[in-house]
mmCIF file of C-alpha atoms in Angstrom:
data_model
loop_
_atom_site.group_PDB
_atom_site.id
_atom_site.type_symbol
_atom_site.label_atom_id
_atom_site.label_comp_id
_atom_site.label_asym_id
_atom_site.label_seq_id
_atom_site.Cartn_x
_atom_site.Cartn_y
_atom_site.Cartn_z
ATOM 1 C CA MET A 21 98.047 113.227 61.554
ATOM 2 C CA LYS A 22 98.697 110.580 58.882
ATOM 3 C CA SER A 23 99.013 113.303 56.240
ATOM 4 C CA VAL A 24 101.700 114.971 58.365
ATOM 5 C CA PHE A 25 103.842 111.829 58.419
ATOM 6 C CA VAL A 26 103.360 111.322 54.669
ATOM 7 C CA PHE A 27 104.518 114.907 54.155
ATOM 8 C CA LEU A 28 107.606 114.351 56.323
ATOM 9 C CA ILE A 29 108.513 111.157 54.475
ATOM 10 C CA PHE A 30 108.288 113.079 51.204
ATOM 11 C CA VAL A 31 110.526 115.823 52.615
ATOM 12 C CA PHE A 32 113.158 113.369 53.814
ATOM 13 C CA VAL A 33 113.172 111.511 50.486
ATOM 14 C CA ALA A 34 113.647 114.805 48.652
ATOM 15 C CA PHE A 35 116.392 115.744 51.109
ATOM 16 C CA ALA A 36 118.224 112.455 50.616
ATOM 17 C CA GLY A 37 118.127 112.835 46.836
ATOM 18 C CA ASN A 38 119.338 116.422 46.746
ATOM 19 C CA ALA A 39 122.025 115.806 49.365
ATOM 20 C CA GLN A 40 123.978 113.728 46.829
ATOM 21 C CA LYS A 41 124.422 116.715 44.493
ATOM 22 C CA LYS A 42 126.972 119.448 45.109
ATOM 23 C CA GLN A 43 125.213 122.824 45.330
ATOM 24 C CA VAL A 44 126.143 126.438 45.851
ATOM 25 C CA TRP A 45 125.552 127.294 49.516
ATOM 26 C CA ASN A 46 122.936 129.906 50.358
ATOM 27 C CA LYS A 47 123.864 132.124 53.333
ATOM 28 C CA PRO A 48 127.172 130.280 53.931
ATOM 29 C CA ASN A 49 127.996 132.280 57.085
ATOM 30 C CA TYR A 50 124.564 131.973 58.688
ATOM 31 C CA ASP A 51 125.595 129.451 61.349
ATOM 32 C CA SER A 52 128.613 131.499 62.428
ATOM 33 C CA HIS A 53 126.328 134.082 64.084
ATOM 34 C CA TRP A 54 125.704 133.646 67.799
ATOM 35 C CA TYR A 55 121.986 134.405 67.771
ATOM 36 C CA HIS A 56 119.018 134.550 65.419
ATOM 37 C CA PHE A 57 115.397 135.650 65.659
ATOM 38 C CA GLY A 58 112.271 134.672 63.786
ATOM 39 C CA PHE A 59 108.750 133.345 64.076
ATOM 40 C CA MET A 60 106.862 130.066 63.846
ATOM 41 C CA LEU A 61 103.516 129.053 62.366
ATOM 42 C CA GLY A 62 102.163 125.570 62.886
ATOM 43 C CA ILE A 63 99.268 123.173 63.206
ATOM 44 C CA ASN A 64 98.630 120.804 66.098
ATOM 45 C CA THR A 65 96.456 118.045 67.428
ATOM 46 C CA MET A 66 95.793 118.124 71.170
ATOM 47 C CA ASP A 67 95.050 114.938 73.037
ATOM 48 C CA PHE A 68 94.329 113.571 76.517
ATOM 49 C CA LEU A 69 95.876 110.575 78.196
ATOM 50 C CA ILE A 70 92.978 109.226 80.287
ATOM 51 C CA HIS A 71 93.353 106.903 83.278
ATOM 52 C CA PRO A 72 89.798 105.803 84.217
ATOM 53 C CA SER A 73 88.974 105.196 87.860
ATOM 54 C CA LYS A 74 87.789 101.813 89.121
ATOM 55 C CA ILE A 75 84.149 102.956 89.293
ATOM 56 C CA VAL A 76 84.001 102.919 85.476
ATOM 57 C CA LEU A 77 84.355 99.114 85.418
ATOM 58 C CA ASP A 78 83.008 98.453 88.909
ATOM 59 C CA PRO A 79 80.209 100.913 89.735
ATOM 60 C CA PRO A 80 79.263 101.290 93.402
ATOM 61 C CA PRO A 81 76.098 99.445 94.539
ATOM 62 C CA GLY A 82 72.952 101.523 94.223
ATOM 63 C CA ALA A 83 74.417 104.026 91.754
ATOM 64 C CA LEU A 84 71.644 105.474 89.616
ATOM 65 C CA GLU A 85 74.104 106.707 87.010
ATOM 66 C CA HIS A 86 77.665 105.732 86.243
ATOM 67 C CA VAL A 87 80.134 106.327 83.431
ATOM 68 C CA THR A 88 80.954 103.231 81.367
ATOM 69 C CA LYS A 89 83.458 104.658 78.860
ATOM 70 C CA ILE A 90 85.305 107.889 78.068
ATOM 71 C CA VAL A 91 86.510 108.524 74.525
ATOM 72 C CA ASN A 92 88.847 111.342 73.545
ATOM 73 C CA ASN A 93 88.365 112.846 70.068
ATOM 74 C CA ARG A 94 91.235 114.986 68.802
ATOM 75 C CA GLN A 95 90.729 118.176 66.813
ATOM 76 C CA VAL A 96 93.123 120.227 64.682
ATOM 77 C CA GLY A 97 94.403 123.533 66.071
ATOM 78 C CA PHE A 98 97.169 125.998 65.250
ATOM 79 C CA ASN A 99 100.235 127.597 66.825
ATOM 80 C CA VAL A 100 102.039 130.933 66.569
ATOM 81 C CA ALA A 101 105.295 131.831 68.293
ATOM 82 C CA ILE A 102 108.320 134.096 68.207
ATOM 83 C CA VAL A 103 111.736 132.467 68.132
ATOM 84 C CA SER A 104 115.104 133.381 69.620
ATOM 85 C CA ASN A 105 118.023 131.033 68.996
ATOM 86 C CA LEU A 106 121.391 131.094 70.800
ATOM 87 C CA LYS A 107 124.399 129.238 69.413
ATOM 88 C CA LEU A 108 126.123 127.100 72.072
ATOM 89 C CA GLY A 109 128.665 125.429 69.820
ATOM 90 C CA GLU A 110 129.210 124.015 66.364
ATOM 91 C CA PHE A 111 126.396 121.489 66.747
ATOM 92 C CA PHE A 112 124.286 122.741 69.670
ATOM 93 C CA ASP A 113 121.776 125.587 70.024
ATOM 94 C CA LEU A 114 119.447 126.766 72.766
ATOM 95 C CA ARG A 115 116.042 127.860 71.487
ATOM 96 C CA PHE A 116 113.339 129.827 73.299
ATOM 97 C CA SER A 117 110.035 130.158 71.426
ATOM 98 C CA PRO A 118 107.188 131.657 73.504
ATOM 99 C CA GLY A 119 103.826 131.571 71.808
ATOM 100 C CA LEU A 120 100.194 130.520 71.790
ATOM 101 C CA ALA A 121 98.662 127.137 70.957
ATOM 102 C CA PHE A 122 94.959 127.067 70.084
ATOM 103 C CA GLY A 123 93.055 123.815 70.049
ATOM 104 C CA GLN A 124 90.197 121.657 71.262
ATOM 105 C CA ARG A 125 89.667 118.171 72.666
ATOM 106 C CA ASP A 126 86.251 116.509 72.742
ATOM 107 C CA LEU A 127 85.580 114.144 75.636
ATOM 108 C CA GLU A 128 82.746 111.755 74.836
ATOM 109 C CA TYR A 129 81.230 110.280 77.991
ATOM 110 C CA HIS A 130 79.098 107.118 77.776
ATOM 111 C CA SER A 131 76.953 106.341 80.819
ATOM 112 C CA ASP A 132 74.188 104.049 82.072
ATOM 113 C CA THR A 133 71.245 105.588 83.942
ATOM 114 C CA LEU A 134 68.740 103.589 85.992
ATOM 115 C CA VAL A 135 65.110 104.787 85.748
ATOM 116 C CA LEU A 136 61.901 103.406 87.196
ATOM 117 C CA ASN A 137 59.405 102.243 84.577
ATOM 118 C CA ASP A 138 55.619 101.936 84.803
ATOM 119 C CA GLN A 139 55.917 98.406 86.242
ATOM 120 C CA ASN A 140 58.093 99.686 89.095
ATOM 121 C CA GLU A 141 61.113 97.989 87.581
ATOM 122 C CA MET A 142 64.483 99.544 86.880
ATOM 123 C CA ASP A 143 65.401 100.072 83.241
ATOM 124 C CA VAL A 144 68.880 100.961 81.999
ATOM 125 C CA ILE A 145 69.080 103.922 79.633
ATOM 126 C CA LYS A 146 72.355 104.388 77.792
ATOM 127 C CA ARG A 147 73.391 107.990 77.268
ATOM 128 C CA SER A 148 76.297 109.795 75.685
ATOM 129 C CA HIS A 149 77.469 113.354 76.115
ATOM 130 C CA VAL A 150 80.277 115.238 74.353
ATOM 131 C CA MET A 151 82.232 117.907 76.227
ATOM 132 C CA LYS A 152 84.060 120.335 73.957
ATOM 133 C CA ILE A 153 87.196 121.313 75.895
ATOM 134 C CA GLU A 154 88.672 124.410 74.240
ATOM 135 C CA SER A 155 92.180 125.448 75.204
ATOM 136 C CA THR A 156 94.427 128.406 74.497
ATOM 137 C CA PHE A 157 97.883 127.659 75.868
ATOM 138 C CA LEU A 158 100.499 130.274 76.602
ATOM 139 C CA THR A 159 103.635 128.182 76.032
ATOM 140 C CA LEU A 160 107.223 128.963 77.051
ATOM 141 C CA PRO A 161 109.326 126.241 75.388
ATOM 142 C CA PHE A 162 113.065 125.887 76.030
ATOM 143 C CA ALA A 163 114.785 123.348 73.790
ATOM 144 C CA PHE A 164 118.311 122.113 73.163
ATOM 145 C CA LYS A 165 118.875 121.597 69.463
ATOM 146 C CA TYR A 166 121.487 119.186 68.109
ATOM 147 C CA ARG A 167 122.313 119.854 64.453
ATOM 148 C CA SER A 168 124.105 117.539 62.058
ATOM 149 C CA VAL A 169 126.821 118.643 59.665
ATOM 150 C CA ARG A 170 125.401 120.934 56.983
ATOM 151 C CA ILE A 171 124.922 119.213 53.628
ATOM 152 C CA ASN A 172 124.561 121.727 50.805
ATOM 153 C CA ASN A 173 121.529 123.839 51.830
ATOM 154 C CA TYR A 174 120.057 121.347 54.344
ATOM 155 C CA ARG A 175 120.818 120.574 57.953
ATOM 156 C CA PRO A 176 118.771 117.961 59.890
ATOM 157 C CA TYR A 177 118.448 118.322 63.652
ATOM 158 C CA LEU A 178 117.029 116.778 66.816
ATOM 159 C CA LEU A 179 115.677 118.677 69.791
ATOM 160 C CA ALA A 180 114.581 118.023 73.352
ATOM 161 C CA GLY A 181 113.423 120.293 76.146
ATOM 162 C CA PHE A 182 110.563 121.359 78.353
ATOM 163 C CA SER A 183 107.738 123.884 78.180
ATOM 164 C CA PRO A 184 105.807 125.496 81.048
ATOM 165 C CA SER A 185 102.298 126.223 79.794
ATOM 166 C CA PHE A 186 99.195 127.995 81.031
ATOM 167 C CA ASP A 187 95.693 127.266 79.737
ATOM 168 C CA LEU A 188 94.069 130.685 79.396
ATOM 169 C CA GLU A 189 90.655 129.119 78.651
ATOM 170 C CA SER A 190 90.532 126.767 81.637
ATOM 171 C CA GLN A 191 88.712 129.051 84.073
ATOM 172 C CA LYS A 192 86.282 130.780 81.734
ATOM 173 C CA LYS A 193 82.595 130.691 82.636
ATOM 174 C CA ILE A 194 80.735 127.577 81.496
ATOM 175 C CA LYS A 195 77.543 128.377 79.619
ATOM 176 C CA ASP A 196 74.319 126.638 80.619
ATOM 177 C CA GLU A 197 73.997 124.927 77.229
ATOM 178 C CA GLU A 198 77.499 123.431 77.656
ATOM 179 C CA ARG A 199 76.756 121.687 80.961
ATOM 180 C CA PRO A 200 77.748 119.207 82.201
ATOM 181 C CA LYS A 201 81.381 120.050 81.558
ATOM 182 C CA ILE A 202 84.617 119.510 83.429
ATOM 183 C CA ARG A 203 87.197 122.198 84.093
ATOM 184 C CA LEU A 204 90.943 121.939 83.656
ATOM 185 C CA LEU A 205 93.665 123.341 85.873
ATOM 186 C CA ARG A 206 95.597 126.224 84.368
ATOM 187 C CA PRO A 207 99.324 125.336 84.757
ATOM 188 C CA ASP A 208 101.115 122.356 83.240
ATOM 189 C CA LEU A 209 104.652 121.341 82.306
ATOM 190 C CA TYR A 210 105.459 119.547 79.065
ATOM 191 C CA PHE A 211 108.461 117.443 78.146
ATOM 192 C CA GLU A 212 109.139 117.844 74.430
ATOM 193 C CA ALA A 213 111.120 116.028 71.745
ATOM 194 C CA GLY A 214 111.202 116.349 67.994
ATOM 195 C CA PHE A 215 113.175 116.474 64.784
ATOM 196 C CA GLY A 216 113.309 118.657 61.711
ATOM 197 C CA ILE A 217 115.346 120.001 58.813
ATOM 198 C CA ASP A 218 116.784 123.495 58.310
ATOM 199 C CA TYR A 219 116.593 124.752 54.712
ATOM 200 C CA TYR A 220 118.866 127.618 53.712
ATOM 201 C CA PHE A 221 117.450 130.015 51.140
ATOM 202 C CA PRO A 222 119.160 133.109 49.682
ATOM 203 C CA PHE A 223 117.428 135.527 52.079
ATOM 204 C CA PHE A 224 116.214 133.447 55.044
ATOM 205 C CA LYS A 225 116.241 130.029 56.701
ATOM 206 C CA LEU A 226 113.155 127.805 56.877
ATOM 207 C CA ALA A 227 112.794 124.819 59.201
ATOM 208 C CA THR A 228 110.091 122.164 59.083
ATOM 209 C CA GLU A 229 109.699 120.341 62.365
ATOM 210 C CA ILE A 230 107.485 117.796 64.072
ATOM 211 C CA LYS A 231 107.396 117.881 67.871
ATOM 212 C CA LEU A 232 105.769 115.669 70.490
ATOM 213 C CA SER A 233 104.775 117.161 73.871
ATOM 214 C CA TRP A 234 103.794 115.206 76.989
ATOM 215 C CA GLY A 235 102.211 116.924 79.987
ATOM 216 C CA ILE A 236 103.296 115.617 83.393
ATOM 217 C CA ALA A 237 100.511 117.142 85.536
ATOM 218 C CA ASP A 238 97.050 115.830 86.343
ATOM 219 C CA VAL A 239 95.064 118.690 84.810
ATOM 220 C CA ILE A 240 91.485 117.782 85.778
ATOM 221 C CA GLN A 241 89.846 120.051 88.362
ATOM 222 C CA ARG A 242 88.098 117.849 90.892
ATOM 223 C CA ASP A 243 84.448 118.292 91.856
ATOM 224 C CA GLU A 244 81.688 115.992 93.161
ATOM 225 C CA THR A 245 80.304 114.961 89.782
ATOM 226 C CA ILE A 246 80.593 111.505 88.236
ATOM 227 C CA TYR A 247 82.518 113.081 85.339
ATOM 228 C CA THR A 248 85.596 113.842 87.417
ATOM 229 C CA LYS A 249 85.197 110.888 89.779
ATOM 230 C CA SER A 250 85.383 108.522 86.807
ATOM 231 C CA ILE A 251 88.930 109.710 85.985
ATOM 232 C CA ASP A 252 91.927 108.953 88.194
ATOM 233 C CA ARG A 253 94.328 111.009 86.120
ATOM 234 C CA LEU A 254 94.011 113.240 83.048
ATOM 235 C CA SER A 255 97.173 114.472 81.333
ATOM 236 C CA SER A 256 97.719 116.358 78.091
ATOM 237 C CA LYS A 257 99.548 115.461 74.906
ATOM 238 C CA MET A 258 100.156 117.435 71.744
ATOM 239 C CA VAL A 259 101.705 116.858 68.316
ATOM 240 C CA THR A 260 102.849 119.980 66.446
ATOM 241 C CA LEU A 261 103.970 120.438 62.858
ATOM 242 C CA GLY A 262 105.838 123.742 62.831
ATOM 243 C CA PHE A 263 107.335 125.992 60.169
ATOM 244 C CA TYR A 264 110.113 128.246 61.478
ATOM 245 C CA PHE A 265 111.215 131.359 59.591
ATOM 246 C CA GLU A 266 114.512 132.914 60.683
#
């Protein structure tokens, strides 16, 4: 996501420079309307916050196989949503933007396996296995949006809210070639915070926004394998760069 932050720095520098110049306002009465509708397109990176269990560092005696490390590798996904915005006051809005978030997280498990060699001695074989965890989230974000005073055709804002979400891919059948693979629970609840800038054009408004989402639920589905037993808690995170057209 380094390129995302470079892009945002560029946007804010451009905003700061143009804000010093008096300009003709596009859509000067836009913010006097009580509600607006639109859509959002975006890109995301999904992530896991992993809390390993104690057996990762302290395997039980006699264990023939145990997990030594779990690494999460983020992948780039994309988002689509529809947007409805309700004006609450001069500086506050309530936004509801149901949509879909497509993405993937790769969990790389490293493990040690004990095998008996020809001399009847135990050898340690180090293995690694990557689980590709695909997710399609149905998201229902509600956010309060605090907007600054409009400067020419720009208006920065902050937002905070929550988003119930449902992973539509979590219970799909696991193919034999994908095993071993953990499952995730379907529901989750995200707390969300972000910032962005509204740009007023002659015929529409565009907003660029970066949003951080933190899941509060433990989303791993427990079974009797070492892959779930090696994790005490698994929660989701997501960073989204969104483009809103209203």
